[in-house]
Structure formats: C-alpha cells, structure tokens
CSV table of C-alpha atoms and ligand atoms in Angstrom, one decimal:
chain,number,residue,atom,x,y,z
A,124,MET,CA,48.6,4.4,6.5
A,125,ALA,CA,46.1,5.7,9.0
A,126,PRO,CA,45.0,9.4,8.5
A,127,LYS,CA,46.5,11.8,11.2
A,128,SER,CA,43.1,13.1,12.1
A,129,LYS,CA,39.5,12.2,11.4
A,130,PRO,CA,38.2,13.6,8.1
A,131,LYS,CA,35.8,16.5,8.8
A,132,SER,CA,33.4,15.8,6.0
A,133,LYS,CA,29.6,16.3,6.1
A,134,HIS,CA,29.3,12.6,5.5
A,135,SER,CA,31.3,11.5,8.6
A,136,LYS,CA,29.4,14.1,10.7
A,137,SER,CA,26.0,12.6,9.7
A,138,GLN,CA,27.3,9.1,10.4
A,139,SER,CA,28.5,9.9,13.9
A,140,SER,CA,25.3,11.6,14.9
A,141,ASP,CA,23.4,8.4,14.2
A,142,PRO,CA,24.4,5.8,16.8
A,143,SER,CA,22.7,2.9,14.9
A,144,ALA,CA,24.7,3.7,11.8
A,145,LEU,CA,27.9,3.7,13.8
A,146,LYS,CA,27.0,0.3,15.3
A,147,THR,CA,26.5,-1.1,11.8
A,148,LEU,CA,29.8,0.4,10.7
A,149,ALA,CA,31.7,-1.1,13.6
A,150,LYS,CA,30.3,-4.5,12.9
A,151,THR,CA,31.2,-4.5,9.3
A,152,PRO,CA,34.3,-6.7,8.8
A,153,PRO,CA,37.1,-5.4,6.5
A,154,GLN,CA,36.2,-6.2,2.9
A,155,ARG,CA,37.5,-9.6,1.7
A,156,PRO,CA,39.2,-9.6,-1.6
A,157,ASN,CA,37.2,-10.5,-4.7
A,158,TRP,CA,39.4,-13.5,-5.4
A,159,PRO,CA,39.4,-14.8,-9.0
A,160,THR,CA,37.7,-18.1,-9.6
A,161,PHE,CA,40.0,-21.2,-9.9
A,162,THR,CA,39.8,-21.7,-13.7
A,163,PRO,CA,41.2,-23.2,-15.7
A,164,LEU,CA,42.5,-26.1,-13.6
A,165,VAL,CA,44.1,-29.4,-14.5
A,166,PRO,CA,41.7,-32.3,-13.7
A,167,THR,CA,42.4,-34.0,-10.4
A,168,LEU,CA,43.0,-37.3,-12.1
A,169,ASP,CA,45.9,-35.8,-14.0
A,170,LEU,CA,47.6,-34.5,-10.8
A,171,THR,CA,49.9,-36.4,-8.5
A,172,VAL,CA,51.4,-35.8,-5.1
A,173,THR,CA,55.1,-36.4,-5.2
A,174,SER,CA,57.6,-36.6,-2.2
A,175,LEU,CA,60.5,-34.2,-2.1
A,176,LEU,CA,61.3,-35.7,1.3
A,177,PRO,CA,59.0,-38.6,2.2
A,178,ASN,CA,56.6,-37.9,5.0
A,179,GLN,CA,57.9,-34.4,5.3
A,180,ILE,CA,57.8,-32.3,2.1
A,181,LEU,CA,55.3,-33.0,-0.7
A,182,LEU,CA,54.8,-31.4,-4.1
A,183,ILE,CA,51.8,-31.1,-6.4
A,184,PRO,CA,53.1,-29.9,-9.8
A,185,ASN,CA,50.6,-28.0,-11.9
A,186,PHE,CA,48.2,-27.5,-9.0
A,187,PHE,CA,47.4,-24.1,-10.6
A,188,THR,CA,47.7,-23.8,-14.4
A,189,THR,CA,50.0,-21.1,-15.9
A,190,THR,CA,46.9,-19.2,-16.9
A,191,LEU,CA,45.5,-19.2,-13.4
A,192,CYS,CA,48.9,-18.2,-12.0
A,193,ARG,CA,48.8,-15.2,-14.3
A,194,THR,CA,45.3,-14.3,-13.4
A,195,TYR,CA,46.2,-14.5,-9.7
A,196,THR,CA,49.4,-12.5,-9.8
A,197,THR,CA,47.6,-9.8,-11.8
A,198,PHE,CA,44.9,-9.7,-9.2
A,199,LEU,CA,47.2,-9.9,-6.2
A,200,SER,CA,49.2,-7.0,-7.3
A,201,THR,CA,46.1,-4.8,-6.9
A,202,LEU,CA,45.9,-5.7,-3.1
A,203,PRO,CA,47.4,-3.3,-0.5
A,204,LEU,CA,50.7,-5.2,0.1
A,205,THR,CA,52.9,-4.0,2.9
A,206,THR,CA,56.7,-4.5,3.2
A,207,THR,CA,57.5,-6.4,6.3
A,208,PRO,CA,60.1,-4.6,8.5
A,209,GLY,CA,63.7,-5.8,8.2
A,210,LYS,CA,63.9,-5.8,12.0
A,211,PRO,CA,61.9,-8.7,13.3
A,212,LYS,CA,60.5,-9.1,16.9
A,213,ARG,CA,62.8,-11.2,19.2
A,214,GLY,CA,62.7,-14.8,18.1
A,215,GLU,CA,61.2,-14.1,14.7
A,216,ALA,CA,62.9,-14.7,11.4
A,217,VAL,CA,64.2,-11.9,9.3
A,218,ARG,CA,61.6,-11.6,6.6
A,219,VAL,CA,61.9,-9.0,3.9
A,220,ASN,CA,59.0,-9.2,1.5
A,221,ASP,CA,55.8,-7.6,0.6
A,222,ARG,CA,52.8,-9.2,2.1
A,223,PHE,CA,49.0,-9.2,2.4
A,224,GLN,CA,47.2,-11.1,5.1
A,225,VAL,CA,43.5,-11.7,5.5
A,226,HIS,CA,41.2,-13.8,7.6
A,227,ASP,CA,38.9,-15.3,5.0
A,228,PRO,CA,37.1,-18.6,5.8
A,229,THR,CA,35.2,-18.5,2.5
A,230,PHE,CA,38.3,-18.3,0.4
A,231,ALA,CA,40.0,-21.0,2.5
A,232,GLN,CA,37.0,-23.2,1.8
A,233,MET,CA,37.0,-22.4,-1.9
A,234,LEU,CA,40.7,-23.2,-2.2
A,235,TRP,CA,40.1,-26.5,-0.4
A,236,THR,CA,36.9,-27.6,-2.3
A,237,GLN,CA,37.1,-25.9,-5.7
A,238,THR,CA,40.6,-27.1,-6.5
A,239,SER,CA,42.0,-30.7,-6.4
A,240,LEU,CA,43.4,-30.2,-2.9
A,241,GLN,CA,40.6,-31.8,-0.8
A,242,GLU,CA,40.5,-34.8,-3.1
A,243,LEU,CA,44.3,-35.3,-3.2
A,244,VAL,CA,44.7,-34.8,0.6
A,245,THR,CA,41.8,-37.0,1.7
A,246,HIS,CA,42.6,-39.8,-0.7
A,247,PHE,CA,46.3,-39.7,0.0
A,248,ASP,CA,47.9,-43.2,0.3
A,249,ASN,CA,48.9,-42.6,3.9
A,250,PRO,CA,46.3,-40.3,5.5
A,251,SER,CA,47.9,-40.6,9.0
A,252,ILE,CA,50.6,-38.3,7.6
A,253,TRP,CA,48.3,-35.2,8.1
A,254,GLY,CA,48.3,-35.6,11.9
A,255,GLY,CA,44.5,-36.0,12.4
A,256,GLU,CA,41.2,-35.8,10.7
A,257,VAL,CA,41.7,-33.1,8.0
A,258,LEU,CA,39.0,-30.4,8.1
A,259,GLY,CA,40.3,-28.0,5.4
A,260,LEU,CA,42.6,-24.9,5.2
A,261,ASN,CA,43.5,-22.2,7.6
A,262,PRO,CA,41.4,-19.1,7.0
A,263,ASN,CA,44.5,-17.1,7.7
A,264,ILE,CA,45.5,-16.4,4.1
A,265,ARG,CA,48.8,-14.9,3.3
A,266,VAL,CA,50.1,-13.5,0.0
A,267,TYR,CA,53.8,-12.8,-0.4
A,268,ARG,CA,55.6,-11.0,-3.1
A,269,TYR,CA,59.4,-11.1,-3.1
A,270,ARG,CA,61.3,-8.7,-5.4
A,271,PRO,CA,65.0,-8.9,-6.1
A,272,GLU,CA,67.1,-8.9,-2.8
A,273,GLN,CA,64.0,-9.9,-0.8
A,274,PHE,CA,64.0,-13.2,1.2
A,275,PHE,CA,62.6,-15.1,4.2
A,276,ASP,CA,65.4,-16.1,6.6
A,277,LYS,CA,65.8,-19.5,8.2
A,278,HIS,CA,62.9,-20.4,10.6
A,279,TYR,CA,60.4,-23.0,11.7
A,280,ASP,CA,56.7,-22.7,11.1
A,281,GLU,CA,54.5,-23.0,14.2
A,282,SER,CA,51.3,-25.0,14.6
A,283,ASN,CA,48.4,-22.8,15.6
A,284,GLN,CA,45.2,-23.7,17.4
A,285,LEU,CA,41.9,-22.3,16.0
A,286,ASN,CA,38.2,-23.0,15.7
A,287,VAL,CA,36.7,-23.6,12.4
A,288,GLY,CA,33.2,-24.2,10.9
A,289,GLU,CA,29.6,-23.6,12.0
A,290,PRO,CA,29.1,-24.9,14.7
A,291,SER,CA,32.8,-24.4,15.4
A,292,ILE,CA,35.2,-27.2,16.1
A,293,GLY,CA,38.5,-27.1,17.9
A,294,ALA,CA,41.3,-27.5,15.3
A,295,LYS,CA,45.0,-27.0,14.8
A,296,THR,CA,47.3,-26.6,11.8
A,297,THR,CA,49.8,-29.4,10.9
A,298,TRP,CA,51.2,-28.7,7.5
A,299,THR,CA,52.2,-25.5,5.7
A,300,LEU,CA,50.7,-25.0,2.2
A,301,LEU,CA,52.7,-22.8,-0.3
A,302,ILE,CA,51.5,-22.2,-3.8
A,303,TYR,CA,54.1,-20.7,-6.1
A,304,LEU,CA,52.5,-18.4,-8.7
A,305,SER,CA,55.4,-17.0,-10.7
A,306,ARG,CA,58.8,-17.8,-12.1
A,307,CYS,CA,61.9,-16.0,-10.8
A,308,GLU,CA,65.6,-16.3,-10.4
A,309,GLY,CA,66.6,-17.6,-7.0
A,310,GLY,CA,63.9,-17.6,-4.3
A,311,GLU,CA,64.0,-21.4,-3.8
A,312,THR,CA,62.5,-22.7,-0.6
A,313,VAL,CA,65.3,-24.6,1.1
A,314,PHE,CA,64.9,-27.1,3.9
A,315,TYR,CA,67.7,-28.2,6.3
A,316,PRO,CA,67.1,-31.8,7.6
A,317,GLU,CA,68.8,-32.6,10.9
A,318,GLY,CA,71.3,-35.3,10.8
A,319,PRO,CA,72.4,-37.6,13.6
A,320,LYS,CA,74.1,-35.8,16.4
A,321,HIS,CA,77.6,-36.7,15.6
A,322,GLY,CA,77.1,-37.7,11.9
A,323,PRO,CA,77.6,-35.7,8.7
A,324,ILE,CA,75.3,-32.7,8.1
A,325,PRO,CA,72.7,-33.8,5.5
A,326,GLU,CA,72.5,-31.9,2.2
A,327,PRO,CA,69.8,-29.1,2.1
A,328,ILE,CA,66.7,-30.0,0.2
A,329,VAL,CA,65.8,-27.4,-2.5
A,330,ALA,CA,62.3,-26.8,-3.7
A,331,GLU,CA,62.4,-24.8,-7.0
A,332,VAL,CA,59.9,-22.0,-7.5
A,333,GLU,CA,57.8,-23.6,-10.2
A,334,PRO,CA,54.7,-21.6,-11.2
A,335,GLY,CA,51.5,-23.5,-10.3
A,336,GLN,CA,53.3,-25.9,-8.0
A,337,ALA,CA,51.9,-26.5,-4.5
A,338,LEU,CA,54.3,-27.5,-1.7
A,339,LEU,CA,53.1,-29.0,1.6
A,340,HIS,CA,55.5,-29.4,4.5
A,341,ARG,CA,55.1,-30.6,8.0
A,342,HIS,CA,55.2,-27.8,10.7
A,343,GLY,CA,54.9,-27.4,14.4
A,344,ASP,CA,57.1,-29.9,16.4
A,345,ASP,CA,58.0,-31.7,13.2
A,346,CYS,CA,59.0,-28.7,11.1
A,347,LEU,CA,62.3,-28.6,9.4
A,348,LEU,CA,64.4,-25.5,9.5
A,349,HIS,CA,63.8,-23.7,6.2
A,350,GLU,CA,64.1,-20.5,4.3
A,351,GLY,CA,62.9,-18.6,1.2
A,352,ARG,CA,66.2,-17.8,-0.5
A,353,GLU,CA,66.9,-14.3,-1.8
A,354,VAL,CA,65.2,-13.5,-5.1
A,355,LYS,CA,67.9,-12.5,-7.7
A,356,GLY,CA,65.6,-11.5,-10.6
A,357,GLY,CA,61.9,-11.2,-11.4
A,358,GLU,CA,59.2,-11.5,-8.8
A,359,LYS,CA,58.3,-14.5,-6.6
A,360,TRP,CA,54.6,-14.6,-5.7
A,361,VAL,CA,53.3,-17.1,-3.1
A,362,LEU,CA,49.9,-17.9,-1.7
A,363,ARG,CA,50.1,-19.4,1.8
A,364,SER,CA,47.8,-21.2,4.1
A,365,ASP,CA,48.0,-24.4,6.3
A,366,LEU,CA,46.3,-27.7,6.5
A,367,VAL,CA,43.9,-27.8,9.5
A,368,VAL,CA,43.0,-31.0,11.4
A,369,LYS,CA,40.6,-31.7,14.3
A,370,ARG,CA,42.1,-31.1,17.7
B,229,LIG,O1,58.5,-18.1,0.5
B,229,LIG,C1,59.0,-19.2,0.8
B,229,LIG,O2,59.7,-19.8,0.0
B,229,LIG,C2,58.9,-19.7,2.2
B,229,LIG,C3,57.8,-19.1,3.0
B,229,LIG,C4,57.7,-19.6,4.4
B,229,LIG,O3,58.6,-20.2,4.9
B,229,LIG,C5,56.6,-19.3,5.3
B,229,LIG,O4,55.6,-18.8,4.8
B,229,LIG,O5,56.6,-19.6,6.4
B,230,LIG,FE1,58.0,-21.1,6.8
C-alpha cells in the first residue's frame, strides 16, 4: 500500500535536493524478481505435446519437474501478491485470486529458451496452428495463487498487440500459456466448446491441475469460454504468459 505522506528522512531530503539523483531514480524500473533457474528439467526428447482438444487445447505433462514446481511455489510465495477485487470492471470476469504481475522480457525469454518450450513449439507437427511466425513469450508475466473458495469465473482471453525484441518487431499474442505448479482439490480449468446452433450442448472439457503440466489454449477470436473452477482444498499456483507471433 502507498504511504499516506512522503517519509521525512534525511535520506529522502538529500535525494530530492540533487536533481540528477532524482532523474536516475525516476528512470529505474521496478525490480524484477530474482526468478529461480529452471532446474532440474525433463529432457525435451522425453516430453510430448498432447491434445486435450485438437487444434485448440494442448498439454505438456512434466514441463516442470515436481522439484522445480516446489522451488517455484516457495519462491513465488515471497512475492508481493495482491488479492484481486471480487467486483470486476464492466465486461470483466469475476476473478478472485491472489496475483502478481510483472513486465519482464528477460524472464519471458528465459522461460522460452531455457525450457523445452521453444523446441516443442517450433518443431510442432503443424506449426500453422500458432497463427504466425512464433517469436517467443509475452513479457507480461502473471502469477496466480488460488486458496480455497477462490476461482476465476467464465471468460475469454483476449489477444494483445505488443512490440518485442531489439530492434522491436510488431507482434500479437495467439495462445495462452498456463503452467500449473501445485496440486489442489478442485481448481480445474474447464473449457466450454460451442456446439451447433440447434444441436446438443457439448460436454465441457476439463483440464486437471497437474503439477508441472503446461497447458496452451487458443485465445483471441478463437478462444473458448473457460474458467478456473473454485479451489476446494490446498493451493493452486499458476504461472501465466502467452505465445507471441509476428504481426
Ligand atoms: O487458473 C486457471 O485455471 C485459468 C486462468 C485463466 O483463465 C487466465 O489466466 O486467463
Ligand atoms: Fe483465461
């Protein structure tokens, strides 16, 4: 929470009387988390991308090992998570969880290149599925913690336009990436495929919260309605980014 008034310490006084120091301070971006390294990992050759719904929802079991999941949840619980308000803005899904969000291009690049993700995505059987030339991951990194009774109500994920790299290239997001980091009761991510207009309503598709499993699903215009079901016991930890392609 922001302090009500500026602290009146000697330190802050000496800083404000030196304009160049102030300039440096203003330019300093908020500190990025000191993310743990991605070890140990299952070798890429031992991982497979499976379809929960062909062309729409893909899974990579054991993308993170159990040990790495534990390292991450321990680390993530030290971050300043904030509880999202129960009352969303108009048109936004009700989302009750604790979250942390950071713009971190370095981490996005690490998660892309220092895990099996880049290899699995770029060597996928049908690369046209990604919706363009894949550049990497969205630097908008989100961390969610759901405790019992917390959930993410039904919604669609939007595609976002952004610029990535140096020199920067126009890009857009096409698939959501979720990495489950813990085991919990409930909390499944559930998708609701649309059936034919007058036909029967298709069964929902349920992705279980398997620690270490990565889930990719199409978003933007091709997004299925989905939700993060209420957690009934334990904690559900998720790392979220998106696949980014050339615009
Ligand atoms: O936590 C989940 O299972 C779903 C998260 C989600 O839908 C989102 O991040 O947009
Ligand atoms: Fe979503």
